[in-house]
mmCIF file of C-alpha atoms and ligand atoms in Angstrom:
data_model
loop_
_atom_site.group_PDB
_atom_site.id
_atom_site.type_symbol
_atom_site.label_atom_id
_atom_site.label_comp_id
_atom_site.label_asym_id
_atom_site.label_seq_id
_atom_site.Cartn_x
_atom_site.Cartn_y
_atom_site.Cartn_z
ATOM 1 C CA MET A 33 99.679 -21.374 104.029
ATOM 2 C CA ASN A 34 102.240 -21.435 101.034
ATOM 3 C CA GLU A 35 103.810 -25.144 99.752
ATOM 4 C CA ASN A 36 106.830 -25.060 99.992
ATOM 5 C CA LYS A 37 106.666 -22.068 102.567
ATOM 6 C CA MET A 38 105.474 -19.568 105.136
ATOM 7 C CA ARG A 39 104.704 -15.702 104.403
ATOM 8 C CA ILE A 40 104.631 -13.189 106.946
ATOM 9 C CA GLY A 41 103.979 -9.563 106.696
ATOM 10 C CA ILE A 42 105.675 -7.226 109.422
ATOM 11 C CA LEU A 43 103.340 -3.779 109.960
ATOM 12 C CA THR A 44 104.081 -0.468 112.573
ATOM 13 C CA ALA A 45 101.330 1.355 113.449
ATOM 14 C CA GLY A 46 100.912 4.523 115.573
ATOM 15 C CA GLY A 47 103.522 6.871 116.929
ATOM 16 C CA ASP A 48 107.757 5.833 117.035
ATOM 17 C CA CYS A 49 109.743 5.034 119.474
ATOM 18 C CA PRO A 50 112.946 3.187 120.234
ATOM 19 C CA GLY A 51 112.716 -0.553 120.014
ATOM 20 C CA ILE A 52 110.510 -1.188 117.066
ATOM 21 C CA ASN A 53 113.259 -2.146 114.765
ATOM 22 C CA ALA A 54 115.113 -4.425 117.280
ATOM 23 C CA ALA A 55 111.436 -6.255 116.794
ATOM 24 C CA ILE A 56 111.029 -6.089 113.234
ATOM 25 C CA ARG A 57 114.536 -7.877 113.465
ATOM 26 C CA GLY A 58 113.928 -10.104 116.445
ATOM 27 C CA VAL A 59 109.986 -11.246 113.927
ATOM 28 C CA GLY A 60 112.489 -11.350 111.017
ATOM 29 C CA LYS A 61 115.831 -12.939 111.886
ATOM 30 C CA THR A 62 113.818 -16.113 113.677
ATOM 31 C CA ALA A 63 111.089 -16.192 111.069
ATOM 32 C CA ILE A 64 114.265 -16.443 107.563
ATOM 33 C CA LEU A 65 116.868 -18.387 109.619
ATOM 34 C CA GLU A 66 115.010 -20.832 112.037
ATOM 35 C CA TYR A 67 112.225 -21.068 110.244
ATOM 36 C CA GLY A 68 112.570 -20.810 106.965
ATOM 37 C CA MET A 69 110.027 -18.342 106.291
ATOM 38 C CA GLU A 70 109.746 -15.384 103.456
ATOM 39 C CA VAL A 71 109.155 -10.845 105.222
ATOM 40 C CA ILE A 72 107.268 -8.871 103.481
ATOM 41 C CA GLY A 73 107.894 -5.469 105.430
ATOM 42 C CA ILE A 74 104.300 -3.900 104.728
ATOM 43 C CA SER A 75 105.100 0.456 105.398
ATOM 44 C CA SER A 76 103.314 2.884 107.161
ATOM 45 C CA GLY A 77 101.306 1.100 109.283
ATOM 46 C CA PHE A 78 97.856 -0.198 108.368
ATOM 47 C CA LEU A 79 97.926 2.230 105.475
ATOM 48 C CA GLY A 80 100.587 0.306 103.566
ATOM 49 C CA LEU A 81 98.483 -2.895 102.811
ATOM 50 C CA ILE A 82 95.751 -0.039 101.781
ATOM 51 C CA ASN A 83 97.484 0.546 99.315
ATOM 52 C CA GLN A 84 99.692 -2.387 98.571
ATOM 53 C CA GLU A 85 102.753 -1.082 99.632
ATOM 54 C CA TYR A 86 105.576 -3.394 100.636
ATOM 55 C CA SER A 87 108.825 -5.624 100.099
ATOM 56 C CA ILE A 88 110.526 -8.271 101.183
ATOM 57 C CA LEU A 89 112.663 -8.353 104.080
ATOM 58 C CA ASP A 90 115.683 -9.939 103.942
ATOM 59 C CA GLU A 91 118.387 -10.916 105.760
ATOM 60 C CA ASN A 92 120.334 -7.625 104.665
ATOM 61 C CA GLN A 93 117.723 -4.996 105.544
ATOM 62 C CA LEU A 94 117.333 -6.962 108.920
ATOM 63 C CA SER A 95 121.273 -6.265 109.578
ATOM 64 C CA GLY A 96 121.943 -2.931 111.815
ATOM 65 C CA ILE A 97 118.762 -2.292 112.724
ATOM 66 C CA LEU A 98 118.604 -3.882 116.171
ATOM 67 C CA THR A 99 119.664 0.581 117.814
ATOM 68 C CA LEU A 100 118.455 1.768 115.089
ATOM 69 C CA GLY A 101 115.234 4.458 116.370
ATOM 70 C CA GLY A 102 111.940 4.939 114.451
ATOM 71 C CA THR A 103 110.892 1.875 111.717
ATOM 72 C CA ILE A 104 112.265 1.074 108.636
ATOM 73 C CA LEU A 105 108.867 0.404 107.166
ATOM 74 C CA GLY A 106 107.681 4.174 108.643
ATOM 75 C CA THR A 107 104.657 3.967 110.032
ATOM 76 C CA SER A 108 101.036 6.209 110.346
ATOM 77 C CA ARG A 109 97.990 6.296 112.807
ATOM 78 C CA GLU A 110 95.524 5.612 109.765
ATOM 79 C CA ASN A 111 92.851 3.582 111.948
ATOM 80 C CA PRO A 112 90.943 1.433 108.393
ATOM 81 C CA PHE A 113 87.997 0.624 110.736
ATOM 82 C CA LYS A 114 86.966 4.499 111.368
ATOM 83 C CA LYS A 115 84.435 5.621 109.421
ATOM 84 C CA GLY A 116 84.809 8.515 107.428
ATOM 85 C CA PRO A 117 83.401 11.207 105.943
ATOM 86 C CA ALA A 118 80.545 10.022 103.584
ATOM 87 C CA PHE A 119 81.793 10.890 100.409
ATOM 88 C CA ASN A 120 84.636 8.153 101.969
ATOM 89 C CA THR A 121 83.462 5.593 100.610
ATOM 90 C CA ILE A 122 86.527 2.941 100.852
ATOM 91 C CA ASP A 123 86.000 0.337 102.405
ATOM 92 C CA LYS A 124 89.226 0.033 104.023
ATOM 93 C CA PRO A 125 88.677 -3.074 105.658
ATOM 94 C CA LYS A 126 87.768 -4.813 102.610
ATOM 95 C CA LEU A 127 91.072 -3.703 100.808
ATOM 96 C CA ILE A 128 93.221 -5.268 103.556
ATOM 97 C CA LYS A 129 92.068 -8.581 103.484
ATOM 98 C CA LYS A 130 92.052 -8.356 98.845
ATOM 99 C CA HIS A 131 95.515 -6.777 99.309
ATOM 100 C CA TYR A 132 96.703 -9.378 103.098
ATOM 101 C CA LYS A 133 95.618 -12.141 100.131
ATOM 102 C CA GLU A 134 96.720 -11.834 96.781
ATOM 103 C CA LEU A 135 100.423 -10.713 98.493
ATOM 104 C CA GLY A 136 99.940 -14.177 100.123
ATOM 105 C CA LEU A 137 99.991 -13.983 103.268
ATOM 106 C CA ASP A 138 100.144 -16.648 105.627
ATOM 107 C CA ALA A 139 100.203 -14.324 108.403
ATOM 108 C CA LEU A 140 100.425 -10.768 109.174
ATOM 109 C CA VAL A 141 102.346 -9.577 113.180
ATOM 110 C CA CYS A 142 100.788 -5.859 114.300
ATOM 111 C CA ILE A 143 103.196 -3.775 116.623
ATOM 112 C CA GLY A 144 101.456 -0.555 118.128
ATOM 113 C CA GLY A 145 99.784 0.454 120.689
ATOM 114 C CA ASN A 146 96.950 -0.077 121.782
ATOM 115 C CA GLY A 147 94.922 1.787 118.746
ATOM 116 C CA THR A 148 96.909 -0.876 116.295
ATOM 117 C CA GLN A 149 96.489 -3.905 118.522
ATOM 118 C CA ARG A 150 92.146 -2.821 118.209
ATOM 119 C CA THR A 151 92.633 -2.483 115.496
ATOM 120 C CA ALA A 152 94.076 -5.862 114.434
ATOM 121 C CA SER A 153 92.090 -7.416 116.823
ATOM 122 C CA LEU A 154 89.228 -6.513 114.505
ATOM 123 C CA LEU A 155 91.088 -7.742 111.220
ATOM 124 C CA PHE A 156 91.176 -10.997 113.417
ATOM 125 C CA GLU A 157 87.159 -11.601 113.525
ATOM 126 C CA GLU A 158 87.664 -10.319 109.848
ATOM 127 C CA GLY A 159 89.593 -13.984 109.673
ATOM 128 C CA LEU A 160 93.127 -12.310 108.734
ATOM 129 C CA ASN A 161 95.791 -14.460 109.944
ATOM 130 C CA VAL A 162 97.464 -12.061 113.474
ATOM 131 C CA ILE A 163 99.329 -11.576 115.673
ATOM 132 C CA GLY A 164 99.922 -8.351 117.980
ATOM 133 C CA ILE A 165 103.054 -7.122 119.456
ATOM 134 C CA PRO A 166 102.753 -4.128 121.967
ATOM 135 C CA LYS A 167 104.640 -0.452 121.271
ATOM 136 C CA THR A 168 104.025 2.288 123.480
ATOM 137 C CA ILE A 169 106.499 4.703 125.394
ATOM 138 C CA ASP A 170 103.231 4.978 127.174
ATOM 139 C CA ASN A 171 103.473 1.859 128.643
ATOM 140 C CA ASP A 172 99.415 1.886 128.493
ATOM 141 C CA VAL A 173 98.505 -1.440 126.667
ATOM 142 C CA TRP A 174 96.772 -3.835 128.896
ATOM 143 C CA GLY A 175 97.528 -7.161 129.510
ATOM 144 C CA THR A 176 100.657 -6.807 128.817
ATOM 145 C CA ASP A 177 103.817 -5.986 132.215
ATOM 146 C CA VAL A 178 105.724 -3.170 129.919
ATOM 147 C CA SER A 179 105.222 -2.411 126.865
ATOM 148 C CA PHE A 180 108.689 -1.723 124.285
ATOM 149 C CA GLY A 181 109.351 1.469 124.457
ATOM 150 C CA PHE A 182 108.943 2.963 127.813
ATOM 151 C CA ASP A 183 112.806 1.723 128.969
ATOM 152 C CA SER A 184 113.775 4.376 126.544
ATOM 153 C CA ALA A 185 111.630 7.481 126.927
ATOM 154 C CA LEU A 186 111.940 6.675 131.076
ATOM 155 C CA ASN A 187 115.982 6.628 130.624
ATOM 156 C CA ILE A 188 115.171 10.090 128.366
ATOM 157 C CA SER A 189 112.502 11.635 130.302
ATOM 158 C CA VAL A 190 115.247 10.754 133.779
ATOM 159 C CA GLU A 191 118.525 12.518 132.373
ATOM 160 C CA ALA A 192 116.646 15.645 130.822
ATOM 161 C CA ILE A 193 115.122 16.141 134.779
ATOM 162 C CA ASP A 194 118.566 15.391 136.042
ATOM 163 C CA ARG A 195 119.996 17.679 134.673
ATOM 164 C CA LEU A 196 116.763 20.491 135.642
ATOM 165 C CA HIS A 197 118.324 19.935 139.475
ATOM 166 C CA THR A 198 121.452 21.545 138.221
ATOM 167 C CA THR A 199 120.460 24.652 136.741
ATOM 168 C CA ALA A 200 117.234 24.448 139.086
ATOM 169 C CA ASN A 201 119.677 24.679 142.497
ATOM 170 C CA SER A 202 121.440 27.426 140.684
ATOM 171 C CA HIS A 203 119.018 29.996 139.496
ATOM 172 C CA LYS A 204 116.903 28.322 143.181
ATOM 173 C CA ARG A 205 113.741 27.463 141.108
ATOM 174 C CA ILE A 206 111.081 26.079 140.512
ATOM 175 C CA MET A 207 111.270 23.016 137.634
ATOM 176 C CA VAL A 208 108.401 21.954 135.647
ATOM 177 C CA ILE A 209 108.951 19.119 132.395
ATOM 178 C CA GLU A 210 105.748 17.676 131.077
ATOM 179 C CA VAL A 211 106.362 14.422 130.339
ATOM 180 C CA MET A 212 104.142 12.569 127.477
ATOM 181 C CA GLY A 213 102.172 8.912 128.454
ATOM 182 C CA HIS A 214 99.266 9.751 126.305
ATOM 183 C CA HIS A 215 96.494 9.510 129.287
ATOM 184 C CA ALA A 216 98.010 7.558 131.245
ATOM 185 C CA GLY A 217 100.790 8.595 134.116
ATOM 186 C CA TRP A 218 103.302 5.189 133.915
ATOM 187 C CA LEU A 219 106.623 7.749 131.778
ATOM 188 C CA ALA A 220 105.346 10.918 134.858
ATOM 189 C CA LEU A 221 105.021 8.711 137.586
ATOM 190 C CA TYR A 222 108.403 6.310 137.399
ATOM 191 C CA SER A 223 110.762 9.064 135.814
ATOM 192 C CA GLY A 224 109.165 11.455 138.674
ATOM 193 C CA ILE A 225 110.093 9.127 141.442
ATOM 194 C CA ALA A 226 113.760 7.620 139.036
ATOM 195 C CA GLY A 227 114.569 11.980 138.970
ATOM 196 C CA GLY A 228 113.424 12.815 142.241
ATOM 197 C CA GLY A 229 110.303 14.793 141.531
ATOM 198 C CA ASP A 230 109.363 16.702 144.087
ATOM 199 C CA VAL A 231 105.473 16.398 142.953
ATOM 200 C CA ILE A 232 104.512 14.370 140.357
ATOM 201 C CA LEU A 233 101.209 14.952 138.904
ATOM 202 C CA ILE A 234 99.829 12.507 136.760
ATOM 203 C CA PRO A 235 96.429 11.798 134.930
ATOM 204 C CA GLU A 236 94.480 8.986 137.568
ATOM 205 C CA ILE A 237 94.563 11.410 140.580
ATOM 206 C CA ASP A 238 93.295 14.802 140.589
ATOM 207 C CA TYR A 239 95.354 17.462 141.620
ATOM 208 C CA ASP A 240 94.316 20.705 143.224
ATOM 209 C CA ILE A 241 96.980 23.538 142.177
ATOM 210 C CA SER A 242 96.706 24.652 145.790
ATOM 211 C CA ILE A 243 97.925 22.680 147.198
ATOM 212 C CA VAL A 244 100.724 22.095 144.838
ATOM 213 C CA SER A 245 101.691 25.405 145.706
ATOM 214 C CA LYS A 246 100.951 25.476 149.664
ATOM 215 C CA TYR A 247 103.548 22.109 149.250
ATOM 216 C CA LEU A 248 106.149 24.248 147.455
ATOM 217 C CA LYS A 249 105.357 27.332 149.386
ATOM 218 C CA LYS A 250 106.542 25.291 152.947
ATOM 219 C CA ARG A 251 109.285 23.969 151.225
ATOM 220 C CA VAL A 252 110.570 27.341 150.370
ATOM 221 C CA MET A 253 110.330 28.345 155.320
ATOM 222 C CA ASN A 254 112.043 24.673 154.976
ATOM 223 C CA LYS A 255 115.549 25.922 153.305
ATOM 224 C CA LYS A 256 115.041 23.370 149.969
ATOM 225 C CA PRO A 257 117.258 25.957 147.248
ATOM 226 C CA TYR A 258 114.543 24.312 144.858
ATOM 227 C CA SER A 259 111.777 21.883 143.674
ATOM 228 C CA ILE A 260 111.061 19.437 140.720
ATOM 229 C CA VAL A 261 107.129 19.765 139.411
ATOM 230 C CA VAL A 262 107.063 16.688 137.035
ATOM 231 C CA VAL A 263 103.762 16.473 135.178
ATOM 232 C CA ALA A 264 101.864 14.300 132.573
ATOM 233 C CA GLU A 265 100.664 15.432 129.455
ATOM 234 C CA GLY A 266 97.609 14.244 129.684
ATOM 235 C CA ILE A 267 96.653 15.881 133.517
ATOM 236 C CA ALA A 268 93.861 18.480 133.678
ATOM 237 C CA CYS A 269 93.919 21.509 132.725
ATOM 238 C CA PRO A 270 92.281 24.051 131.043
ATOM 239 C CA LYS A 271 91.525 23.586 127.333
ATOM 240 C CA GLY A 272 94.292 24.845 125.230
ATOM 241 C CA GLN A 273 96.588 24.953 127.704
ATOM 242 C CA GLU A 274 99.827 23.059 127.678
ATOM 243 C CA PRO A 275 99.710 21.768 131.453
ATOM 244 C CA ALA A 276 103.479 22.474 131.903
ATOM 245 C CA HIS A 277 102.912 25.999 131.041
ATOM 246 C CA TYR A 278 99.700 25.642 133.101
ATOM 247 C CA ILE A 279 100.630 24.173 135.882
ATOM 248 C CA SER A 280 103.534 26.530 136.466
ATOM 249 C CA ASN A 281 101.846 29.488 136.056
ATOM 250 C CA SER A 282 99.840 28.635 138.276
ATOM 251 C CA ILE A 283 102.785 28.189 140.770
ATOM 252 C CA SER A 284 104.320 31.333 140.245
ATOM 253 C CA GLU A 285 101.402 33.711 140.354
ATOM 254 C CA GLN A 286 100.108 31.149 143.800
ATOM 255 C CA THR A 287 103.525 31.363 145.329
ATOM 256 C CA GLY A 288 105.210 34.618 143.876
ATOM 257 C CA LEU A 289 108.262 31.778 143.557
ATOM 258 C CA GLU A 290 110.595 31.815 139.895
ATOM 259 C CA THR A 291 109.340 29.680 137.679
ATOM 260 C CA ARG A 292 110.171 28.276 134.658
ATOM 261 C CA GLU A 293 108.536 24.717 132.515
ATOM 262 C CA THR A 294 110.372 22.484 129.642
ATOM 263 C CA ILE A 295 108.092 20.412 127.480
ATOM 264 C CA LEU A 296 110.057 16.906 126.870
ATOM 265 C CA GLY A 297 108.150 16.271 123.937
ATOM 266 C CA TYR A 298 109.102 13.609 120.746
ATOM 267 C CA ILE A 299 112.631 13.800 122.377
ATOM 268 C CA GLN A 300 111.745 11.130 124.539
ATOM 269 C CA ARG A 301 110.680 8.877 121.379
ATOM 270 C CA GLY A 302 113.508 9.226 119.480
ATOM 271 C CA GLY A 303 116.785 7.860 119.324
ATOM 272 C CA SER A 304 119.066 4.290 120.106
ATOM 273 C CA PRO A 305 116.736 1.572 121.963
ATOM 274 C CA SER A 306 117.408 0.607 125.711
ATOM 275 C CA PRO A 307 118.951 -2.136 126.058
ATOM 276 C CA MET A 308 116.124 -3.250 128.572
ATOM 277 C CA ASP A 309 114.920 -2.307 125.451
ATOM 278 C CA ARG A 310 116.233 -4.310 122.499
ATOM 279 C CA VAL A 311 116.058 -7.480 124.858
ATOM 280 C CA LEU A 312 112.166 -6.664 125.078
ATOM 281 C CA ALA A 313 111.016 -5.498 121.647
ATOM 282 C CA THR A 314 113.594 -9.053 120.440
ATOM 283 C CA ARG A 315 111.958 -11.651 122.929
ATOM 284 C CA TYR A 316 108.588 -10.128 121.575
ATOM 285 C CA GLY A 317 109.204 -10.151 117.502
ATOM 286 C CA ALA A 318 111.116 -13.668 118.400
ATOM 287 C CA HIS A 319 107.855 -15.008 120.097
ATOM 288 C CA ALA A 320 105.542 -13.850 117.802
ATOM 289 C CA VAL A 321 107.187 -15.458 114.622
ATOM 290 C CA GLU A 322 107.223 -19.421 117.435
ATOM 291 C CA LEU A 323 102.555 -18.183 117.713
ATOM 292 C CA ILE A 324 102.787 -17.996 114.141
ATOM 293 C CA ALA A 325 104.507 -21.076 113.277
ATOM 294 C CA LYS A 326 102.281 -23.472 116.038
ATOM 295 C CA GLU A 327 99.416 -21.310 113.672
ATOM 296 C CA HIS A 328 97.925 -19.919 116.651
ATOM 297 C CA PHE A 329 96.527 -16.136 116.711
ATOM 298 C CA GLY A 330 94.698 -13.600 117.390
ATOM 299 C CA VAL A 331 96.660 -13.267 119.562
ATOM 300 C CA MET A 332 99.216 -10.393 121.152
ATOM 301 C CA VAL A 333 102.323 -11.321 122.682
ATOM 302 C CA ALA A 334 102.828 -10.025 126.161
ATOM 303 C CA LEU A 335 105.413 -9.793 129.636
ATOM 304 C CA ARG A 336 103.213 -11.033 132.578
ATOM 305 C CA ASN A 337 106.334 -11.527 135.720
ATOM 306 C CA ASP A 338 109.075 -11.349 133.647
ATOM 307 C CA GLU A 339 107.649 -14.206 131.352
ATOM 308 C CA ILE A 340 106.684 -13.709 127.630
ATOM 309 C CA ILE A 341 103.043 -14.995 127.485
ATOM 310 C CA SER A 342 100.218 -15.068 124.907
ATOM 311 C CA VAL A 343 96.609 -12.771 125.849
ATOM 312 C CA PRO A 344 93.911 -12.378 123.596
ATOM 313 C CA LEU A 345 93.441 -9.431 121.223
ATOM 314 C CA LYS A 346 89.945 -9.620 122.211
ATOM 315 C CA GLU A 347 90.676 -8.870 125.544
ATOM 316 C CA VAL A 348 93.403 -5.983 124.672
ATOM 317 C CA GLY A 349 91.364 -3.853 121.992
ATOM 318 C CA GLY A 350 90.377 -1.169 122.980
ATOM 319 C CA LYS A 351 91.030 -0.893 127.157
ATOM 320 C CA LEU A 352 94.216 1.360 128.500
ATOM 321 C CA ARG A 353 96.524 0.114 131.258
ATOM 322 C CA THR A 354 96.363 3.063 133.822
ATOM 323 C CA VAL A 355 98.162 3.746 136.576
ATOM 324 C CA PRO A 356 96.543 2.345 139.538
ATOM 325 C CA LEU A 357 95.746 4.594 142.665
ATOM 326 C CA ASP A 358 96.260 1.634 145.233
ATOM 327 C CA HIS A 359 100.233 1.641 142.705
ATOM 328 C CA PRO A 360 103.538 0.614 145.238
ATOM 329 C CA LEU A 361 104.765 3.240 143.967
ATOM 330 C CA ILE A 362 102.085 5.932 144.266
ATOM 331 C CA GLU A 363 101.935 5.300 147.864
ATOM 332 C CA LYS A 364 106.146 5.319 149.255
ATOM 333 C CA ALA A 365 105.825 8.045 147.288
ATOM 334 C CA ILE A 366 103.569 9.729 149.340
ATOM 335 C CA ARG A 367 105.225 7.919 152.123
ATOM 336 C CA MET A 368 108.719 9.763 151.202
ATOM 337 C CA GLY A 369 107.431 13.186 151.449
ATOM 338 C CA VAL A 370 106.465 13.559 147.252
ATOM 339 C CA CYS A 371 103.437 16.310 146.401
ATOM 340 C CA VAL A 372 100.821 13.863 144.348
ATOM 341 C CA GLY A 373 98.739 16.708 143.741
ATOM 342 C CA ASN A 374 96.544 16.007 146.488
ATOM 343 C CA CYS A 375 98.876 15.655 149.341
ATOM 344 C CA LYS A 376 98.182 18.021 152.692
ATOM 345 C CA GLY A 377 101.818 18.074 153.049
HETATM 346 O O1 F6P B 658 101.226 7.303 121.909
HETATM 347 C C1 F6P B 658 102.974 8.131 121.922
HETATM 348 C C2 F6P B 658 102.609 8.883 121.535
HETATM 349 O O2 F6P B 658 104.358 9.971 121.903
HETATM 350 C C3 F6P B 658 101.742 9.505 123.124
HETATM 351 O O3 F6P B 658 102.393 9.938 124.570
HETATM 352 C C4 F6P B 658 101.563 10.948 122.822
HETATM 353 O O4 F6P B 658 100.682 11.836 123.024
HETATM 354 C C5 F6P B 658 101.581 11.099 121.337
HETATM 355 O O5 F6P B 658 102.016 10.134 120.963
HETATM 356 C C6 F6P B 658 101.803 11.790 120.246
HETATM 357 O O6 F6P B 658 101.453 11.859 119.450
HETATM 358 P P1 F6P B 658 101.769 12.230 117.666
HETATM 359 O O7 F6P B 658 102.734 11.168 117.750
HETATM 360 O O8 F6P B 658 99.802 12.049 116.574
HETATM 361 O O9 F6P B 658 101.722 13.408 117.476
#
């Protein structure tokens, strides 16, 4: 610890999302105003610690960023522990430790998804005072009920699905929309339910496209004018094909119904955070600093039944939080006539 005041570093790594700047602000303002700490912003995730790219974060830099999308620090998917090609002999973890010490850091806050928390856990084992904050639109970070970024992406995807209803109805079409979520189906499940999806396909449930097609044809026979099919980007589909294109083409071939597809993509990661994400990111950021003040390291802040707690990073790293097959939302959706890909509807 510096003899007069603690100095903490913040980095943001992995896919960006709305709310990161709210988290940076929560860390920075709590650290500076409550604890008199110094705050260093590290650029481009772990790359910034490798290449010594950082700058002082003071109240001016933290002003006006609560509602700002993206990350003022920049991000990257740099994994310092990933073994590179033989010729790439740089010992990145060693460099990170060296620069952490030269910078005079007393703690490092790592804002990121499961990959980032894994790296944070390994750096803690190497002796760095690390605190993790769970960030991702995928909501697949183990150990927390929700990561910030998820609610904003959910709002974006549901607004898109709402819009697809009107055009699907005008043309009496099947509309397929692919949402993000990596290998987890949280975004597809929640946006499918909130957006009134008739079919919801997630990676956790094996689907049979012929069952989906029969279900859609039955809807037509029951005089349903159109259908909305929500698919997660992580569902199984032939190599090299986008799920939305594969599902749309298969439905069209098997039913003869007019079908179109939309891939929502990076729109789900852009723009200003939702109010819920602003609050959650702020709570996470403030709590991370309280843990640092208590010198409680090697943990990730987490939400558990609306309470902010901390979980050991070694329990988080390398795990994926996917949708459990007995999740109540799945059962309720099926009972309301939604097809999840294996229904005998
Ligand atoms: O992890 C967030 C995420 O948006 C995933 O949903 C998506 O699969 C991935 O990032 C895309 O990665 P990249 O931004 O590197 O293209």
